[in-house]
Amino acid sequence: MLLSPKYQFLFVHIAKTGGTSIRAALETLRWRDPWYYPMFLCSRLSHLSGHRLATKLPRHAKVIAAQELLPKEFFDGLFKFAFVRNPWDLQVSSFHHLRRERPQLLIGHDSFEQFLRYKLDPARPYQYHLDTSITLQTDYLIDLKGQIIVDFIGRYERLHDDFNAACARIGITPPALPHARKSRDRQQDYRGYYTDTTAELVAQHFARDIELLNYQFDPD
């Protein structure tokens, strides 16, 4: 999550949706924001206390966290936005990300099908890096009543165009959008990773995202 009091925006960072690139682009604005320095100090103090001060919005916090913590008038006045991604594609991205950066989590689950079945098994132990990307994306966008409370939902599938649209809403010239953490190990379209059975597993788990965000396995 990235908050800018000066530019009055709140970016809700959903894992594996291009958020690292968006943060990298928007963080250049921090140096122009007089609120950045006290926010940085509070963040460091929170870190030094083991986050017992609770003065930092976590990187992948849901919008409801900001709504509960910030003054109502301030929160309501923010331009709140997030990016989402096709759930089937997101799981392929997660598989390759973990295989590159945390291969120990895939021991015994080397193939994509083994990985997916293990990841979606409700009986397995909690593991942050697995569970972050199976949380429903819509959970990041809603209030306690289940209503979407962000003002703009961009799509990973049209990242640059939607990022430019978000910047226009903020009132800034779009900064360069780097392609952070670009994957070089995907050799095929995400649909090639799935069987009918595994595609249905994702369809069932992410049913609400698929319905509310209007995604399909085969958009063609």
mmCIF file of C-alpha atoms in Angstrom:
data_model
loop_
_atom_site.group_PDB
_atom_site.id
_atom_site.type_symbol
_atom_site.label_atom_id
_atom_site.label_comp_id
_atom_site.label_asym_id
_atom_site.label_seq_id
_atom_site.Cartn_x
_atom_site.Cartn_y
_atom_site.Cartn_z
ATOM 1 C CA MET A 1 0.000 0.000 0.000
ATOM 2 C CA LEU A 2 1.321 3.413 -0.929
ATOM 3 C CA LEU A 3 -0.153 6.571 0.605
ATOM 4 C CA SER A 4 0.600 10.117 -0.574
ATOM 5 C CA PRO A 5 -0.956 12.901 1.526
ATOM 6 C CA LYS A 6 0.336 15.611 -0.849
ATOM 7 C CA TYR A 7 -1.014 14.017 -4.029
ATOM 8 C CA GLN A 8 -3.982 12.528 -2.188
ATOM 9 C CA PHE A 9 -3.854 8.987 -3.478
ATOM 10 C CA LEU A 10 -3.802 5.523 -1.955
ATOM 11 C CA PHE A 11 -2.468 2.658 -4.032
ATOM 12 C CA VAL A 12 -3.667 -0.756 -2.853
ATOM 13 C CA HIS A 13 -0.968 -3.245 -3.833
ATOM 14 C CA ILE A 14 -2.357 -6.695 -4.674
ATOM 15 C CA ALA A 15 0.397 -9.278 -5.097
ATOM 16 C CA LYS A 16 1.449 -10.300 -8.629
ATOM 17 C CA THR A 17 -0.528 -7.592 -10.439
ATOM 18 C CA GLY A 18 2.290 -5.278 -11.539
ATOM 19 C CA GLY A 19 2.288 -3.469 -8.213
ATOM 20 C CA THR A 20 6.066 -3.502 -7.775
ATOM 21 C CA SER A 21 6.449 -1.566 -11.033
ATOM 22 C CA ILE A 22 3.710 0.880 -10.033
ATOM 23 C CA ARG A 23 5.283 1.480 -6.620
ATOM 24 C CA ALA A 24 8.697 2.038 -8.211
ATOM 25 C CA ALA A 25 7.208 4.639 -10.540
ATOM 26 C CA LEU A 26 5.146 6.469 -7.914
ATOM 27 C CA GLU A 27 7.723 6.411 -5.138
ATOM 28 C CA THR A 28 9.649 9.108 -7.029
ATOM 29 C CA LEU A 29 6.864 11.471 -5.911
ATOM 30 C CA ARG A 30 7.711 10.902 -2.261
ATOM 31 C CA TRP A 31 10.654 13.282 -2.317
ATOM 32 C CA ARG A 32 8.270 16.110 -3.248
ATOM 33 C CA ASP A 33 5.865 15.277 -0.430
ATOM 34 C CA PRO A 34 6.608 17.062 2.879
ATOM 35 C CA TRP A 35 4.693 14.321 4.677
ATOM 36 C CA TYR A 36 7.129 11.672 3.443
ATOM 37 C CA TYR A 37 9.768 12.445 6.052
ATOM 38 C CA PRO A 38 7.600 12.088 9.185
ATOM 39 C CA MET A 39 5.981 9.015 7.587
ATOM 40 C CA PHE A 40 9.437 7.516 6.989
ATOM 41 C CA LEU A 41 10.464 8.237 10.587
ATOM 42 C CA CYS A 42 7.294 6.607 11.944
ATOM 43 C CA SER A 43 7.894 3.604 9.703
ATOM 44 C CA ARG A 44 11.447 3.216 11.017
ATOM 45 C CA LEU A 45 10.306 3.535 14.619
ATOM 46 C CA SER A 46 7.667 0.898 13.981
ATOM 47 C CA HIS A 47 10.291 -1.400 12.457
ATOM 48 C CA LEU A 48 12.665 -0.922 15.394
ATOM 49 C CA SER A 49 9.868 -1.813 17.810
ATOM 50 C CA GLY A 50 9.022 -5.012 15.941
ATOM 51 C CA HIS A 51 5.989 -3.159 14.511
ATOM 52 C CA ARG A 52 4.373 -2.984 17.934
ATOM 53 C CA LEU A 53 3.687 0.725 17.281
ATOM 54 C CA ALA A 54 1.473 -0.123 14.289
ATOM 55 C CA THR A 55 2.410 3.068 12.430
ATOM 56 C CA LYS A 56 2.909 1.535 9.000
ATOM 57 C CA LEU A 57 0.405 0.350 6.411
ATOM 58 C CA PRO A 58 1.742 -3.037 5.240
ATOM 59 C CA ARG A 59 2.836 -3.493 1.635
ATOM 60 C CA HIS A 60 -0.100 -5.761 0.783
ATOM 61 C CA ALA A 61 -2.690 -4.307 3.169
ATOM 62 C CA LYS A 62 -6.342 -4.318 2.149
ATOM 63 C CA VAL A 63 -8.140 -1.023 1.606
ATOM 64 C CA ILE A 64 -10.270 -1.683 4.693
ATOM 65 C CA ALA A 65 -7.120 -1.303 6.835
ATOM 66 C CA ALA A 66 -6.629 2.252 5.594
ATOM 67 C CA GLN A 67 -10.336 2.992 6.009
ATOM 68 C CA GLU A 68 -10.213 1.878 9.633
ATOM 69 C CA LEU A 69 -6.946 3.675 10.478
ATOM 70 C CA LEU A 70 -7.289 7.000 8.663
ATOM 71 C CA PRO A 71 -9.661 9.859 9.534
ATOM 72 C CA LYS A 72 -12.890 9.480 7.574
ATOM 73 C CA GLU A 73 -12.732 12.823 5.758
ATOM 74 C CA PHE A 74 -9.103 12.238 4.778
ATOM 75 C CA PHE A 75 -9.769 8.682 3.583
ATOM 76 C CA ASP A 76 -12.864 9.706 1.632
ATOM 77 C CA GLY A 77 -10.886 12.453 -0.112
ATOM 78 C CA LEU A 78 -8.167 10.103 -1.359
ATOM 79 C CA PHE A 79 -8.116 8.719 -4.896
ATOM 80 C CA LYS A 80 -7.988 5.005 -4.122
ATOM 81 C CA PHE A 81 -6.898 2.596 -6.821
ATOM 82 C CA ALA A 82 -5.626 -0.927 -7.360
ATOM 83 C CA PHE A 83 -4.669 -3.296 -10.166
ATOM 84 C CA VAL A 84 -6.039 -6.806 -10.674
ATOM 85 C CA ARG A 85 -5.069 -9.767 -12.848
ATOM 86 C CA ASN A 86 -6.639 -12.790 -14.501
ATOM 87 C CA PRO A 87 -6.655 -15.400 -11.681
ATOM 88 C CA TRP A 88 -5.418 -18.222 -13.924
ATOM 89 C CA ASP A 89 -2.505 -16.123 -15.176
ATOM 90 C CA LEU A 90 -1.746 -14.921 -11.647
ATOM 91 C CA GLN A 91 -1.224 -18.472 -10.386
ATOM 92 C CA VAL A 92 1.220 -19.247 -13.200
ATOM 93 C CA SER A 93 3.109 -16.062 -12.316
ATOM 94 C CA SER A 94 3.168 -17.078 -8.654
ATOM 95 C CA PHE A 95 4.529 -20.521 -9.551
ATOM 96 C CA HIS A 96 7.469 -19.089 -11.488
ATOM 97 C CA HIS A 97 8.133 -16.401 -8.899
ATOM 98 C CA LEU A 98 8.409 -18.969 -6.113
ATOM 99 C CA ARG A 99 10.461 -21.331 -8.237
ATOM 100 C CA ARG A 100 12.979 -18.527 -8.827
ATOM 101 C CA GLU A 101 13.060 -16.888 -5.405
ATOM 102 C CA ARG A 102 11.849 -19.461 -2.859
ATOM 103 C CA PRO A 103 12.351 -22.904 -4.415
ATOM 104 C CA GLN A 104 12.344 -24.540 -0.978
ATOM 105 C CA LEU A 105 8.575 -23.992 -0.879
ATOM 106 C CA LEU A 106 8.145 -26.173 -3.964
ATOM 107 C CA ILE A 107 10.008 -29.234 -2.706
ATOM 108 C CA GLY A 108 7.742 -32.171 -3.492
ATOM 109 C CA HIS A 109 5.510 -29.930 -5.631
ATOM 110 C CA ASP A 110 7.725 -29.386 -8.663
ATOM 111 C CA SER A 111 5.154 -29.388 -11.452
ATOM 112 C CA PHE A 112 2.578 -26.634 -11.867
ATOM 113 C CA GLU A 113 -0.273 -29.079 -11.192
ATOM 114 C CA GLN A 114 1.347 -30.357 -7.988
ATOM 115 C CA PHE A 115 2.026 -26.771 -6.907
ATOM 116 C CA LEU A 116 -1.540 -25.647 -7.578
ATOM 117 C CA ARG A 117 -3.175 -28.595 -5.822
ATOM 118 C CA TYR A 118 -0.949 -28.086 -2.777
ATOM 119 C CA LYS A 119 -1.467 -24.337 -2.746
ATOM 120 C CA LEU A 120 -5.263 -24.611 -2.875
ATOM 121 C CA ASP A 121 -5.409 -27.416 -0.284
ATOM 122 C CA PRO A 122 -7.221 -25.922 2.740
ATOM 123 C CA ALA A 123 -5.586 -28.492 5.027
ATOM 124 C CA ARG A 124 -1.994 -27.391 4.398
ATOM 125 C CA PRO A 125 -0.168 -25.148 6.909
ATOM 126 C CA TYR A 126 -0.305 -21.394 6.418
ATOM 127 C CA GLN A 127 2.638 -19.984 4.458
ATOM 128 C CA TYR A 128 2.706 -16.246 3.748
ATOM 129 C CA HIS A 129 4.245 -16.432 0.288
ATOM 130 C CA LEU A 130 1.718 -19.037 -0.802
ATOM 131 C CA ASP A 131 -1.317 -17.530 0.864
ATOM 132 C CA THR A 132 -0.840 -13.920 -0.247
ATOM 133 C CA SER A 133 -1.569 -14.853 -3.850
ATOM 134 C CA ILE A 134 -4.582 -17.039 -3.134
ATOM 135 C CA THR A 135 -6.387 -14.347 -1.169
ATOM 136 C CA LEU A 136 -9.279 -13.125 -3.310
ATOM 137 C CA GLN A 137 -8.290 -9.949 -5.105
ATOM 138 C CA THR A 138 -11.699 -8.478 -4.378
ATOM 139 C CA ASP A 139 -10.962 -8.812 -0.646
ATOM 140 C CA TYR A 140 -8.464 -5.992 -1.106
ATOM 141 C CA LEU A 141 -11.087 -3.701 -2.608
ATOM 142 C CA ILE A 142 -14.100 -3.956 -0.301
ATOM 143 C CA ASP A 143 -15.324 -2.561 3.016
ATOM 144 C CA LEU A 144 -16.864 -4.509 5.884
ATOM 145 C CA LYS A 145 -20.191 -4.628 4.021
ATOM 146 C CA GLY A 146 -18.627 -6.174 0.941
ATOM 147 C CA GLN A 147 -18.914 -2.993 -1.139
ATOM 148 C CA ILE A 148 -16.062 -2.004 -3.456
ATOM 149 C CA ILE A 149 -14.642 1.254 -2.095
ATOM 150 C CA VAL A 150 -11.715 1.928 -4.425
ATOM 151 C CA ASP A 151 -12.269 4.545 -7.101
ATOM 152 C CA PHE A 152 -10.390 2.899 -9.951
ATOM 153 C CA ILE A 153 -9.516 -0.716 -10.775
ATOM 154 C CA GLY A 154 -6.801 -1.086 -13.371
ATOM 155 C CA ARG A 155 -5.931 -4.322 -15.093
ATOM 156 C CA TYR A 156 -2.544 -5.977 -15.444
ATOM 157 C CA GLU A 157 -3.550 -6.936 -18.969
ATOM 158 C CA ARG A 158 -3.483 -3.250 -19.973
ATOM 159 C CA LEU A 159 -1.032 -2.061 -17.345
ATOM 160 C CA HIS A 160 0.478 0.937 -19.104
ATOM 161 C CA ASP A 161 -2.798 2.385 -20.382
ATOM 162 C CA ASP A 162 -4.547 1.986 -17.033
ATOM 163 C CA PHE A 163 -1.553 3.337 -15.117
ATOM 164 C CA ASN A 164 -1.649 6.427 -17.328
ATOM 165 C CA ALA A 165 -5.373 6.758 -16.610
ATOM 166 C CA ALA A 166 -4.713 6.516 -12.850
ATOM 167 C CA CYS A 167 -2.020 9.192 -13.096
ATOM 168 C CA ALA A 168 -4.460 11.450 -14.932
ATOM 169 C CA ARG A 169 -6.910 11.012 -12.042
ATOM 170 C CA ILE A 170 -4.134 11.877 -9.576
ATOM 171 C CA GLY A 171 -3.230 14.910 -11.679
ATOM 172 C CA ILE A 172 0.371 14.051 -12.510
ATOM 173 C CA THR A 173 2.352 13.358 -15.650
ATOM 174 C CA PRO A 174 2.784 9.559 -15.762
ATOM 175 C CA PRO A 175 6.311 8.652 -14.643
ATOM 176 C CA ALA A 176 8.176 5.896 -16.451
ATOM 177 C CA LEU A 177 6.732 2.530 -15.530
ATOM 178 C CA PRO A 178 9.571 -0.001 -15.171
ATOM 179 C CA HIS A 179 8.957 -3.688 -15.690
ATOM 180 C CA ALA A 180 10.208 -4.807 -12.305
ATOM 181 C CA ARG A 181 10.757 -8.513 -11.654
ATOM 182 C CA LYS A 182 10.183 -9.407 -15.293
ATOM 183 C CA SER A 183 9.826 -13.153 -15.710
ATOM 184 C CA ARG A 184 12.055 -14.797 -18.299
ATOM 185 C CA ASP A 185 11.177 -18.403 -17.574
ATOM 186 C CA ARG A 186 7.625 -18.574 -18.928
ATOM 187 C CA GLN A 187 7.711 -20.324 -22.255
ATOM 188 C CA GLN A 188 4.013 -20.307 -23.110
ATOM 189 C CA ASP A 189 0.662 -18.637 -22.591
ATOM 190 C CA TYR A 190 -0.807 -19.310 -19.132
ATOM 191 C CA ARG A 191 -3.545 -21.468 -20.639
ATOM 192 C CA GLY A 192 -0.947 -24.039 -21.670
ATOM 193 C CA TYR A 193 -0.201 -24.793 -18.011
ATOM 194 C CA TYR A 194 -3.711 -26.019 -17.253
ATOM 195 C CA THR A 195 -5.773 -29.127 -17.686
ATOM 196 C CA ASP A 196 -9.548 -28.902 -17.566
ATOM 197 C CA THR A 197 -9.393 -30.122 -13.966
ATOM 198 C CA THR A 198 -6.833 -27.617 -12.710
ATOM 199 C CA ALA A 199 -8.519 -24.764 -14.563
ATOM 200 C CA GLU A 200 -11.710 -25.667 -12.707
ATOM 201 C CA LEU A 201 -9.861 -25.621 -9.360
ATOM 202 C CA VAL A 202 -8.944 -21.991 -9.970
ATOM 203 C CA ALA A 203 -12.447 -21.207 -11.221
ATOM 204 C CA GLN A 204 -13.951 -22.514 -8.001
ATOM 205 C CA HIS A 205 -11.487 -20.869 -5.618
ATOM 206 C CA PHE A 206 -11.589 -17.467 -7.324
ATOM 207 C CA ALA A 207 -15.263 -17.528 -8.318
ATOM 208 C CA ARG A 208 -16.051 -14.145 -6.778
ATOM 209 C CA ASP A 209 -13.060 -12.470 -8.443
ATOM 210 C CA ILE A 210 -13.970 -14.000 -11.785
ATOM 211 C CA GLU A 211 -17.545 -12.778 -11.504
ATOM 212 C CA LEU A 212 -16.972 -9.281 -10.094
ATOM 213 C CA LEU A 213 -13.857 -8.508 -12.132
ATOM 214 C CA ASN A 214 -15.256 -10.129 -15.314
ATOM 215 C CA TYR A 215 -12.435 -12.549 -16.070
ATOM 216 C CA GLN A 216 -12.522 -15.708 -18.189
ATOM 217 C CA PHE A 217 -10.095 -18.566 -18.642
ATOM 218 C CA ASP A 218 -10.075 -18.043 -22.383
ATOM 219 C CA PRO A 219 -10.781 -14.373 -23.168
ATOM 220 C CA ASP A 220 -10.592 -15.051 -26.903
#
